Short mmCIF file of C-alpha atoms in Angstrom, two decimals:
data_model
loop_
_atom_site.label_atom_id
_atom_site.label_comp_id
_atom_site.label_asym_id
_atom_site.label_seq_id
_atom_site.Cartn_x
_atom_site.Cartn_y
_atom_site.Cartn_z
CA MET K 1 -44.18 12.57 80.99
CA ASN K 2 -41.78 15.23 80.19
CA PRO K 3 -43.49 18.38 78.83
CA ARG K 4 -40.62 19.02 76.45
CA TYR K 5 -40.93 15.60 75.01
CA MET K 6 -44.66 16.10 74.57
CA ASP K 7 -44.11 19.41 72.76
CA ALA K 8 -41.70 17.75 70.31
CA ILE K 9 -44.24 15.02 69.53
CA LEU K 10 -47.00 17.57 68.92
CA GLU K 11 -44.72 19.63 66.74
CA ARG K 12 -43.84 16.60 64.61
CA TYR K 13 -47.52 15.70 64.32
CA GLU K 14 -48.42 19.18 63.10
CA ARG K 15 -45.63 19.13 60.53
CA GLN K 16 -46.76 15.77 59.20
CA CYS K 17 -50.35 16.94 58.90
CA CYS K 18 -49.27 20.03 56.96
CA VAL K 19 -47.20 17.94 54.55
CA GLU K 20 -50.13 15.59 53.91
CA GLU K 21 -52.46 18.55 53.30
CA GLU K 22 -49.96 20.00 50.81
CA LEU K 23 -49.71 16.67 49.01
CA VAL K 24 -53.47 16.29 48.82
CA GLY K 25 -53.81 19.87 47.58
CA THR K 26 -51.02 19.41 45.01
CA ASP K 27 -52.56 16.15 43.87
CA GLN K 28 -55.89 17.84 43.26
CA GLU K 29 -54.16 20.68 41.41
CA SER K 30 -52.18 18.25 39.26
CA ARG K 31 -55.37 16.36 38.47
CA GLY K 32 -56.88 19.60 37.34
CA ASN K 33 -53.75 20.41 35.32
CA TRP K 34 -53.77 16.95 33.74
CA SER K 35 -57.43 17.31 32.86
CA LEU K 36 -56.75 20.70 31.30
CA GLU K 37 -53.68 19.34 29.45
CA HIS K 38 -55.69 16.37 28.21
CA ALA K 39 -58.41 18.66 26.87
CA LYS K 40 -55.82 20.82 25.08
CA LEU K 41 -54.12 17.81 23.50
CA LYS K 42 -57.44 16.32 22.47
CA ALA K 43 -58.41 19.59 20.75
CA LYS K 44 -55.03 19.68 18.94
CA VAL K 45 -55.49 16.12 17.71
CA GLU K 46 -58.96 16.98 16.38
CA VAL K 47 -57.62 20.06 14.56
CA LEU K 48 -54.77 18.03 13.04
CA GLN K 49 -57.14 15.28 11.92
CA ARG K 50 -59.49 17.86 10.36
CA ASN K 51 -56.55 19.54 8.56
CA GLN K 52 -55.39 16.15 7.31
CA ARG K 53 -58.84 15.40 5.93
CA HIS K 54 -58.86 18.80 4.22
CA MET K 55 -55.41 18.16 2.73
CA MET K 56 -56.71 14.85 1.41
CA GLY K 57 -59.63 16.68 -0.25
CA GLU K 58 -62.27 15.49 2.21
CA ASP K 59 -64.84 17.57 4.13
CA LEU K 60 -64.48 20.59 1.83
CA GLU K 61 -68.23 21.24 1.46
CA SER K 62 -68.26 24.00 4.07
CA PHE K 63 -65.29 25.89 2.55
CA ASN K 64 -65.76 29.17 0.70
CA VAL K 65 -63.58 30.29 -2.23
CA LYS K 66 -61.03 32.10 -0.05
CA GLU K 67 -60.57 29.08 2.24
CA LEU K 68 -60.15 26.82 -0.78
CA GLN K 69 -57.55 29.18 -2.27
CA ASN K 70 -55.71 29.22 1.06
CA LEU K 71 -55.74 25.41 1.17
CA GLU K 72 -54.53 25.29 -2.44
CA HIS K 73 -51.68 27.66 -1.57
CA GLN K 74 -50.69 25.45 1.39
CA LEU K 75 -50.70 22.39 -0.86
CA ASP K 76 -48.59 24.19 -3.51
CA THR K 77 -46.07 25.24 -0.86
CA SER K 78 -45.95 21.69 0.48
CA LEU K 79 -45.42 20.30 -3.02
CA LYS K 80 -42.57 22.76 -3.63
CA HIS K 81 -40.86 21.61 -0.43
CA ILE K 82 -41.38 17.96 -1.38
CA ARG K 83 -39.99 18.48 -4.89
CA LEU K 84 -37.04 20.45 -3.55
CA LYS K 85 -36.17 17.64 -1.13
CA LYS K 86 -36.62 15.02 -3.87
CA ASN K 87 -34.33 16.96 -6.24
CA GLN K 88 -31.70 17.34 -3.52
CA LEU K 89 -31.73 13.58 -2.96
CA LEU K 90 -31.56 12.90 -6.71
CA TYR K 91 -28.62 15.29 -7.17
CA ALA K 92 -26.81 13.71 -4.23
CA SER K 93 -27.43 10.26 -5.71
CA ILE K 94 -26.21 11.37 -9.16
CA SER K 95 -23.08 12.90 -7.64
CA GLU K 96 -22.36 9.69 -5.77
CA LEU K 97 -22.87 7.61 -8.93
CA GLN K 98 -20.57 9.94 -10.92
CA ARG K 99 -17.91 9.60 -8.23
CA LYS K 100 -18.22 5.80 -8.41
CA GLU K 101 -18.08 5.91 -12.23
CA LYS K 102 -14.88 7.95 -12.12
CA ALA K 103 -13.32 5.52 -9.64
CA LEU K 104 -14.28 2.56 -11.86
CA GLN K 105 -12.85 4.27 -14.95
CA GLU K 106 -9.57 4.89 -13.13
CA GLN K 107 -9.49 1.28 -11.99
CA ASN K 108 -10.25 0.14 -15.55
CA THR K 109 -7.38 2.27 -16.91
CA ILE K 110 -4.97 0.80 -14.36
CA LEU K 111 -6.07 -2.74 -15.22
CA GLY K 112 -5.71 -1.99 -18.96
CA LYS K 113 -2.13 -0.81 -18.39
CA LYS K 114 -1.36 -3.96 -16.40
CA ILE K 115 -2.76 -6.12 -19.21
CA LYS K 116 -0.59 -4.32 -21.80
CA GLU K 117 2.47 -4.75 -19.58
CA LYS K 118 1.74 -8.47 -19.21
CA GLU K 119 1.24 -8.85 -22.98
CA GLN K 120 4.55 -7.06 -23.66
CA GLU K 121 6.30 -9.24 -21.09
CA MET K 122 4.80 -12.39 -22.67
CA GLY K 123 5.93 -11.17 -26.13
CA ARG K 124 9.48 -10.60 -24.85
CA LEU K 125 9.51 -14.06 -23.27
CA ASP K 126 8.27 -15.63 -26.53
CA GLN K 127 10.94 -13.78 -28.53
CA GLN K 128 13.58 -14.84 -26.03
CA GLN K 129 12.45 -18.47 -26.26
CA GLN K 130 12.46 -18.36 -30.06
CA SER K 131 15.89 -16.76 -30.02
CA ASN K 132 17.18 -19.44 -27.65
CA GLN K 133 15.68 -22.18 -29.82
CA ALA K 134 17.21 -20.67 -32.96
CA GLN K 135 20.61 -20.46 -31.26
CA ASN K 136 20.29 -24.05 -30.11
CA SER K 137 19.32 -25.16 -33.64
CA CYS K 138 22.23 -23.25 -35.16
CA SER K 139 24.68 -24.67 -32.66
CA GLN K 140 23.36 -28.18 -33.28
CA ALA K 141 23.61 -27.66 -37.05
CA GLN K 142 27.13 -26.32 -36.67
CA ASN K 143 28.10 -29.28 -34.53
CA SER K 144 26.69 -31.75 -37.04
CA ALA K 145 28.21 -29.80 -39.95
CA GLN K 146 31.59 -29.82 -38.26
CA ASN K 147 31.37 -33.54 -37.72
CA SER K 148 30.57 -34.28 -41.39
CA PRO K 149 32.18 -32.62 -44.40
CA THR K 150 28.91 -32.16 -46.22
CA PHE K 151 25.26 -31.65 -45.32
CA LEU K 152 22.95 -34.46 -46.36
CA LEU K 153 19.32 -33.72 -47.29
CA SER K 154 17.04 -36.51 -46.25
CA GLN K 155 13.94 -35.14 -47.97
CA GLU K 156 12.94 -36.19 -51.42
CA LEU K 157 13.30 -33.49 -53.99
CA PRO K 158 10.73 -33.34 -56.77
CA SER K 159 12.08 -34.92 -59.89
CA LEU K 160 11.60 -33.84 -63.44
CA THR K 161 11.22 -36.76 -65.79
CA ILE K 162 11.56 -36.16 -69.50
CA CYS K 163 10.58 -39.06 -71.64
CA THR K 164 9.22 -39.73 -75.05
CA GLY K 165 7.36 -42.82 -74.07
CA ALA K 166 3.94 -43.37 -72.56
CA TYR K 167 2.96 -41.80 -69.22
CA GLU K 168 2.69 -44.15 -66.28
CA PRO K 169 0.41 -42.70 -63.58
CA ASP K 170 1.45 -45.27 -60.97
CA ALA K 171 5.12 -44.49 -61.34
CA ARG K 172 6.62 -43.14 -58.15
CA PRO K 173 9.38 -40.58 -58.12
CA ILE K 174 12.74 -41.97 -57.32
CA ALA K 175 14.11 -40.86 -53.96
CA ILE K 176 17.36 -39.07 -54.48
CA GLN K 177 19.53 -38.03 -51.60
CA THR K 178 21.30 -34.84 -52.36
CA VAL K 179 24.51 -33.80 -50.73
CA ILE K 180 25.10 -30.06 -50.31
CA PRO K 181 28.66 -28.93 -49.67
CA ARG K 182 29.31 -26.97 -46.50
CA TRP K 183 30.32 -23.78 -48.32
CA MET K 184 26.80 -23.59 -49.86
CA LEU K 185 25.14 -23.56 -46.45
CA GLY K 186 26.89 -20.33 -45.48
CA LEU K 187 27.85 -21.74 -42.11
CA LYS K 188 31.07 -20.65 -40.52
CA GLN K 189 33.58 -23.33 -39.69
#
């Protein structure tokens, strides 16, 4: 075998062994770090749980007056922050509702104006129809008046009966057809 080749193999072997030793050493260190980290996190969780119990009013038997005052101060500060946040949310909600109210009032005003415009338009159309009907009636009356020299009333006029005799309740008024001359109607020829 070639001595150079053998040296290269030995060199590679040594490098591989060093890498494995480093990995094993790092693994042991990381295990130690993880164990330490786990212990720290576990202690934090216990402290947080104890503080939570204290905030809930539990496990306060061992507290002295100063510790209780400190806890009370923490609770007051927390309540102030909670109330501040609640008030901010309420004010934001009120502002949003006022904005919506204003938009609805504007929309209501616009709709009210549209209704008034429609009512005015309907009134104008009704007046126009009545005017057209009146013109048609007048023109028909003029046409019939021009065709006949006098205007004939077809309705019965109430009659006044003067008599000295007995009253007859079953007596019916006599239908009289009255002829009105054209000049009395005031129609133009």
